[in-house]
mmCIF file of C-alpha atoms and ligand atoms in Angstrom:
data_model
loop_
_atom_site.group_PDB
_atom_site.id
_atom_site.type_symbol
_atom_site.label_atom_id
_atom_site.label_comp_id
_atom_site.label_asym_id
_atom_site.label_seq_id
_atom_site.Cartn_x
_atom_site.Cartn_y
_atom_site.Cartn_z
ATOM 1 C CA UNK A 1 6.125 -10.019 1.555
ATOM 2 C CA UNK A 2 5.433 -7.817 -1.372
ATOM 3 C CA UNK A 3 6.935 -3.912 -1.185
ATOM 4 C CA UNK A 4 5.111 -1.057 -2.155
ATOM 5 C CA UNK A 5 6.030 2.354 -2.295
ATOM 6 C CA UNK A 6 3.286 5.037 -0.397
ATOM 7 C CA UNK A 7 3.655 8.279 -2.921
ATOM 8 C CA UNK A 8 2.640 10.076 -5.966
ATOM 9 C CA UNK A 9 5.991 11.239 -6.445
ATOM 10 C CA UNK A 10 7.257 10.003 -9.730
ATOM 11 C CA UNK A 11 10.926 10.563 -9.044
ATOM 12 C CA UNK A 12 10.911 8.615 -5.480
ATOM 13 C CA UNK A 13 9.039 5.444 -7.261
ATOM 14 C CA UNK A 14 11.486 5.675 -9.910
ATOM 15 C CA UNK A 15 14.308 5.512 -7.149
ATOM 16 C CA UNK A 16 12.737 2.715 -5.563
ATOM 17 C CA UNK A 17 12.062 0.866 -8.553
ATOM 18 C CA UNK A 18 15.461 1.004 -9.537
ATOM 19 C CA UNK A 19 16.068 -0.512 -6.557
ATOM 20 C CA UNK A 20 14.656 -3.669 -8.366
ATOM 21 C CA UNK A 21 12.341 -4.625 -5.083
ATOM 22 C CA UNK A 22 9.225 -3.004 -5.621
ATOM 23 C CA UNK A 23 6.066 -4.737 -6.151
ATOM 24 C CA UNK A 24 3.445 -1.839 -6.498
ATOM 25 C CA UNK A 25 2.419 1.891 -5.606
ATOM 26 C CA UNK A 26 -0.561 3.213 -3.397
ATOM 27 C CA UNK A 27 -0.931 6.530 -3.558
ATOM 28 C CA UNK A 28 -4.508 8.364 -1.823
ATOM 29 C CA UNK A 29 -5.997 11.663 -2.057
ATOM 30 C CA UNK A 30 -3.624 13.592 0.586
ATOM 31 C CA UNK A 31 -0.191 12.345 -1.851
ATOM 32 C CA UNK A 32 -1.268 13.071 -5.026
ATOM 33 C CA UNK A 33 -2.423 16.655 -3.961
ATOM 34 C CA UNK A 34 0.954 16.636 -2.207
ATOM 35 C CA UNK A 35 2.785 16.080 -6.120
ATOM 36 C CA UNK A 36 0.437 19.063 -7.435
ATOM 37 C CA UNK A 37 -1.737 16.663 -9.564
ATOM 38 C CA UNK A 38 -5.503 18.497 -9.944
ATOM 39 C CA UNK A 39 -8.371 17.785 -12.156
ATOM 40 C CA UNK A 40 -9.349 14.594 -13.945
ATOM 41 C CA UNK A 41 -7.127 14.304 -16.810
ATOM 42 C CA UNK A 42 -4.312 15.134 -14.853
ATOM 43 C CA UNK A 43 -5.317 12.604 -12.419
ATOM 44 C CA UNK A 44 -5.357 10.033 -15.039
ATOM 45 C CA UNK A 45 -2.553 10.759 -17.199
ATOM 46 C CA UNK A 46 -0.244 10.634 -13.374
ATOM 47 C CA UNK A 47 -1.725 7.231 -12.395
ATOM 48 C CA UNK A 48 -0.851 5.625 -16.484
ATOM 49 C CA UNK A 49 2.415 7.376 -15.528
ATOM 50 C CA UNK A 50 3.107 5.209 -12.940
ATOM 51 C CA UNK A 51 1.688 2.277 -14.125
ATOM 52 C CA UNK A 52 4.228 2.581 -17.095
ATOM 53 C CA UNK A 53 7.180 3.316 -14.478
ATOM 54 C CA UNK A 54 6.484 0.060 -12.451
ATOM 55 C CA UNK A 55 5.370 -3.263 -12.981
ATOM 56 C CA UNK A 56 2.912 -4.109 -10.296
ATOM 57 C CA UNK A 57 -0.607 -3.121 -8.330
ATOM 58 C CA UNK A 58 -1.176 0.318 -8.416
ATOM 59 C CA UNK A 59 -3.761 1.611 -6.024
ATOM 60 C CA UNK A 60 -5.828 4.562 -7.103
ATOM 61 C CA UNK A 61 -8.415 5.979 -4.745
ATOM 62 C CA UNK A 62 -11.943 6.705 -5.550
ATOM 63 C CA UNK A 63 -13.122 10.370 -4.321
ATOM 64 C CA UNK A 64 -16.425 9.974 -4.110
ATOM 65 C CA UNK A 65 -18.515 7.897 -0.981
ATOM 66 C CA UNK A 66 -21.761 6.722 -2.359
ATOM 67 C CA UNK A 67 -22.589 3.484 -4.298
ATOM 68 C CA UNK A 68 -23.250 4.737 -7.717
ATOM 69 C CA UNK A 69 -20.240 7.464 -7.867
ATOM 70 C CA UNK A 70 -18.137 5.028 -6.367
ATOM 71 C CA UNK A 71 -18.856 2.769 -9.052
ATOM 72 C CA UNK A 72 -18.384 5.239 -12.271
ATOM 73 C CA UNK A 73 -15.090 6.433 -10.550
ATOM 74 C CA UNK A 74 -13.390 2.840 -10.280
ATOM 75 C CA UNK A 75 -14.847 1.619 -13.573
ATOM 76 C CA UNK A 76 -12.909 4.809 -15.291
ATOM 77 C CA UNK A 77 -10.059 4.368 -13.288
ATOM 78 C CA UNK A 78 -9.730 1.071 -13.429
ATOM 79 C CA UNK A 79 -10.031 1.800 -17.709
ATOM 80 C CA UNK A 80 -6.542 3.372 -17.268
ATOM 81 C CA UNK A 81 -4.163 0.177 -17.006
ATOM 82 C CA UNK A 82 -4.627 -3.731 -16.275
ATOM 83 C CA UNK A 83 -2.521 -3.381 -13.362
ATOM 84 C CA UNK A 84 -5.093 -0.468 -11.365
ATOM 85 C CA UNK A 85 -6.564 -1.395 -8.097
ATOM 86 C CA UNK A 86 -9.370 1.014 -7.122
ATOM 87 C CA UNK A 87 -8.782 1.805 -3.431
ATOM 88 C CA UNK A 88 -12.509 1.707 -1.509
ATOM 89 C CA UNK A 89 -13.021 3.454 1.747
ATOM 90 C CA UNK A 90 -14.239 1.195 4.708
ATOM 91 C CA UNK A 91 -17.326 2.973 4.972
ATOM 92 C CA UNK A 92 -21.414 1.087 4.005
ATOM 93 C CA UNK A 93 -21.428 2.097 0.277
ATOM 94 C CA UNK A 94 -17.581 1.388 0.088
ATOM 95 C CA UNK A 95 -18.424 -2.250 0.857
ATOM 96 C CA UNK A 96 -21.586 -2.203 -1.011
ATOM 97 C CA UNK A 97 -19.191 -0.425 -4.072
ATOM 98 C CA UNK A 98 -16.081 -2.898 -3.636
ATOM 99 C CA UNK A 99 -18.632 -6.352 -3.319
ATOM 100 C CA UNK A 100 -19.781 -4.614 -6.806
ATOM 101 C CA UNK A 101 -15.855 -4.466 -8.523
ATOM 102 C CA UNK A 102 -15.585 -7.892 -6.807
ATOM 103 C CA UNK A 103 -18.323 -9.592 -9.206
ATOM 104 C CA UNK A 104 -17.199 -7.446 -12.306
ATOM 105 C CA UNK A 105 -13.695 -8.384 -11.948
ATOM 106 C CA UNK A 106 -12.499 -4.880 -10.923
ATOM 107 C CA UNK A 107 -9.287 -5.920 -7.669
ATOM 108 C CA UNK A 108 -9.731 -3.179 -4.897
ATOM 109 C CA UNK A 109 -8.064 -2.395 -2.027
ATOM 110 C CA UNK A 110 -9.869 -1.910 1.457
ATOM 111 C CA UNK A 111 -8.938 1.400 2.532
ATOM 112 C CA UNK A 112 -8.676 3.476 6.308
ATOM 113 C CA UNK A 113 -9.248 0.068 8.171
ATOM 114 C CA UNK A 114 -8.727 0.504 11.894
ATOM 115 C CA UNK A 115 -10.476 -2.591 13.184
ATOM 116 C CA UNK A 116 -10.348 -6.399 12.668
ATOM 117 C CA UNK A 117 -14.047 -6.015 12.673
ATOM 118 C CA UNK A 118 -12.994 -3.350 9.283
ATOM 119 C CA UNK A 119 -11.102 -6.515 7.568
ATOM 120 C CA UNK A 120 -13.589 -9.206 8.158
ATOM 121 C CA UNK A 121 -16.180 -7.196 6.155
ATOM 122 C CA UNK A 122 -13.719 -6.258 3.756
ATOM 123 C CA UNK A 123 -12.826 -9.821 2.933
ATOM 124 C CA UNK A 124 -16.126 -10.751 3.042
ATOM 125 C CA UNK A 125 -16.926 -8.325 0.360
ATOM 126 C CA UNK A 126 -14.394 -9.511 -1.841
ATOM 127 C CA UNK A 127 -11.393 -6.917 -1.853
ATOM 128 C CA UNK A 128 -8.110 -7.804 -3.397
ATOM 129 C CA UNK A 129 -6.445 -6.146 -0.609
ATOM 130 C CA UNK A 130 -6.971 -4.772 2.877
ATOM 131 C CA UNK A 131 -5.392 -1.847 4.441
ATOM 132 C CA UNK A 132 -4.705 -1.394 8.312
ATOM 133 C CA UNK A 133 -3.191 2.500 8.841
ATOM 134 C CA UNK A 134 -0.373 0.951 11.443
ATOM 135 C CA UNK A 135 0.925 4.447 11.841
ATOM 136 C CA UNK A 136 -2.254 6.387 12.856
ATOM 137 C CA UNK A 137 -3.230 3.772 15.305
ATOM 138 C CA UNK A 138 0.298 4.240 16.884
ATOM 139 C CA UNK A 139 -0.170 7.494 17.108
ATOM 140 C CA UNK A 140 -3.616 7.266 18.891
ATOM 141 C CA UNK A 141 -2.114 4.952 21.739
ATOM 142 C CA UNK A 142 -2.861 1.523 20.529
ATOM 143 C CA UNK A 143 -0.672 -1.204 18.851
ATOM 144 C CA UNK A 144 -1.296 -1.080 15.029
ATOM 145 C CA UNK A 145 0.884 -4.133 14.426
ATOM 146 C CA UNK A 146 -1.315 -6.151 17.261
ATOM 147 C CA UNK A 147 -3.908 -5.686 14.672
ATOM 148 C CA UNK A 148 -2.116 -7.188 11.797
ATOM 149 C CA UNK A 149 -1.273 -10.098 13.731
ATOM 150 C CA UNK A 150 -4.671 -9.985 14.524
ATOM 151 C CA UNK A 151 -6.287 -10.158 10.978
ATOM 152 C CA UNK A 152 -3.652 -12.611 9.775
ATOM 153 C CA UNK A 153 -4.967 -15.362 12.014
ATOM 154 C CA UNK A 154 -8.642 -14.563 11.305
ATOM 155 C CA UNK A 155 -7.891 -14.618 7.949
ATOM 156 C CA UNK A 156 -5.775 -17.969 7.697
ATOM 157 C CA UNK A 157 -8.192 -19.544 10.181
ATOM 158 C CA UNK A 158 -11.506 -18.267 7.778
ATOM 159 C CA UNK A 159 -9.383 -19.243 4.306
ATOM 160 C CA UNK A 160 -10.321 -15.472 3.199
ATOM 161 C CA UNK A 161 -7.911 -14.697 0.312
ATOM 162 C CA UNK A 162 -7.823 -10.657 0.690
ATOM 163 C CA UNK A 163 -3.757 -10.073 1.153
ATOM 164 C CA UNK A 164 -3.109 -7.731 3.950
ATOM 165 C CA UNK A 165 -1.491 -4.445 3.363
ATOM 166 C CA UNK A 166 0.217 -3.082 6.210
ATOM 167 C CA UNK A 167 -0.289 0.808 5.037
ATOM 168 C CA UNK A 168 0.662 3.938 7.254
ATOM 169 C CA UNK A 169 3.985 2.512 7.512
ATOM 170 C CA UNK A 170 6.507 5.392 9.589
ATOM 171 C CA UNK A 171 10.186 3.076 10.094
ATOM 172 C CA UNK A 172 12.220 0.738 8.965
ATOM 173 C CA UNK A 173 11.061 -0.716 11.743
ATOM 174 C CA UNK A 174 7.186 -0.904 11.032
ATOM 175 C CA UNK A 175 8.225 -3.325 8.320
ATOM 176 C CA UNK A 176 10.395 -5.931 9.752
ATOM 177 C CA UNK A 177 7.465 -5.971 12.472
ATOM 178 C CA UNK A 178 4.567 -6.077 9.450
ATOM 179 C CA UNK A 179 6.826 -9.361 7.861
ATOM 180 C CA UNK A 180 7.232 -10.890 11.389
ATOM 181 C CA UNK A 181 3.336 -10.622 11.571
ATOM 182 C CA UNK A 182 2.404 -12.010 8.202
ATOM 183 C CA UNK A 183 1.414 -9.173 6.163
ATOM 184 C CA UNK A 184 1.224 -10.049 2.760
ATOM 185 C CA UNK A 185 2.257 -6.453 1.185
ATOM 186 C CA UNK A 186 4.102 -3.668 3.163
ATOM 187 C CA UNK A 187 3.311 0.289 1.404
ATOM 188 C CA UNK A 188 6.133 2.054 2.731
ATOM 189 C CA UNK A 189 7.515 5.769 1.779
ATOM 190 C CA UNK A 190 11.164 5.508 0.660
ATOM 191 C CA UNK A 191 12.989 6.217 3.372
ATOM 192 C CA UNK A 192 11.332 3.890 5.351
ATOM 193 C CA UNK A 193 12.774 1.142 2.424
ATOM 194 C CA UNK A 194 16.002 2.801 2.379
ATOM 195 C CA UNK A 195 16.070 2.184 6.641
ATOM 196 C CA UNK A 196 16.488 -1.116 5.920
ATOM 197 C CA UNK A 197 19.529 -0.626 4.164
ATOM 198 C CA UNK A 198 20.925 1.497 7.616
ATOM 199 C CA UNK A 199 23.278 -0.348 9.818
ATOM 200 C CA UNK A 200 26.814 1.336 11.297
ATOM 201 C CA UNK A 201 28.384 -1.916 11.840
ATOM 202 C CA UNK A 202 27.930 -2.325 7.954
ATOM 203 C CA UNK A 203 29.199 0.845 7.087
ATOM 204 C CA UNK A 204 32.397 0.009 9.665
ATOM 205 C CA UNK A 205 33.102 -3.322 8.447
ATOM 206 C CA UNK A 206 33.362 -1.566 4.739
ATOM 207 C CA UNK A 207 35.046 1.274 5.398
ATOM 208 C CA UNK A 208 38.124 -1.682 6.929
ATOM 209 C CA UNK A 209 37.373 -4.035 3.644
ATOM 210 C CA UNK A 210 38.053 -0.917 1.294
ATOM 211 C CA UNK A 211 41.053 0.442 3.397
ATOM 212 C CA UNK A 212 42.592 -3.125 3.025
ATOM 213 C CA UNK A 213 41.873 -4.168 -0.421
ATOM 214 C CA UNK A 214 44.656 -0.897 -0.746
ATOM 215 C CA UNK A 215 47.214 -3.756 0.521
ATOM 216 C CA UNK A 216 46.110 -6.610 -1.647
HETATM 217 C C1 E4P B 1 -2.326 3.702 2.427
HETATM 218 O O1 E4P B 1 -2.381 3.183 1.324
HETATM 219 C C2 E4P B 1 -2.177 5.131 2.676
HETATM 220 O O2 E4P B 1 -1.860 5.774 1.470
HETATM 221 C C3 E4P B 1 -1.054 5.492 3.606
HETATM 222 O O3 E4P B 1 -0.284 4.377 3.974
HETATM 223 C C4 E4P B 1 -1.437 6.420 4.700
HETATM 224 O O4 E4P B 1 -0.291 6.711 5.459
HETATM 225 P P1 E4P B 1 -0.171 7.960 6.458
HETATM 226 O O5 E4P B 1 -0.838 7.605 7.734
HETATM 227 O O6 E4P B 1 1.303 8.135 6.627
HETATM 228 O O7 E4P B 1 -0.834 9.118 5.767
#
């Protein structure tokens, strides 16, 4: 499973990149606003930022939801760097817009997908990647991971290449659950990553390895 980090913030990808296990940034709409980032150049000079900080798929999202727009924004965007994936909201003209980057050999990524029904059109229309919001549907009562498992075995049993991106991610926990159920890429903010590193009986078992290597 490939890991992503879910920001805008240049100083936490940098952190996680360091790390040496990141595959790729998304960012969307809500975290770039959230780093302060406003206006078209700025927009663009942010997203070559991070392409230059990290080797690897970097989603950038397309603001505007008809065909044509949809099209002028991901062509420009995906101008920026080789390694831009315009991210397409699951909505008609979002299909209609990513079936159009699909044939002109713009990748995309399938955004705000809720529904197996969502990820079969997706892959039908071609997207690079698809991205169930496992968070949000937790939060609305239902089991977001169900629905990975769900689109992993429509997917294997179809032969549809889209990867699955588990996105919303919340825990640690979301993403040993997301690589149990076959994603293909988990986008996870950094402390979710850094969770992973969290366990006391580690943090025990070195504290007694340091206090003895004193008698060695
Ligand atoms: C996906 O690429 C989105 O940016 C993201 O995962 C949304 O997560 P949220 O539900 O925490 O906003």
């Amino acid at each position: 499973m490939k890991f992503f980090i879910d920001t805008g913030n240049l100083t936490q990808i940098k952190e996680a990149n360091d790390l040496g296990i990141l595959d790729g940034v998304t960012t969307n709409p809500s975290l770039m606003a959230q780093v302060g980032v406003k206006g078209e150049e700025a927009i663009a000079a942010h997203y070559k930022a991070i392409c230059e900080l990290v080797e690897g798929d970097i989603s950038a999202e397309v603001l505007s939801t008809d065909f044509a727009t949809m099209v002028e924004e991901g062509k420009k965007l995906a101008a920026i760097h080789k390694n831009i994936v315009v991210k397409v909201p699951m909505i008609k003209d979002g299909i209609k817009a990513i079936k159009w980057f699909t044939d002109n050999g713009i990748r995309t990524n399938c955004t705000l997908v809720f529904s197996a029904g969502q990820a079969i059109l997706a892959a039908k229309a071609g997207a690079t990647y698809v991205s169930p919001f496992i968070g949000r549907i937790d939060d609305s009562s239902w089991d977001g991971m169900e629905l990975i498992g769900q689109i992993r075995h429509i997917y294997d049993v179809q032969g549809f290449q889209t990867q699955i991106l588990a996105a919303s991610i919340r825990n640690a926990l979301h993403i040993v659950k997301a690589a149990e159920a076959g994603a293909d890429v988990c986008t996870c903010p950094l402390d979710s990553i850094l969770g992973l590193l969290k366990h006391p009986l580690t943090d025990i078992g070195l504290a007694k390895f340091l206090e003895d290597a004193k008698k060695m």
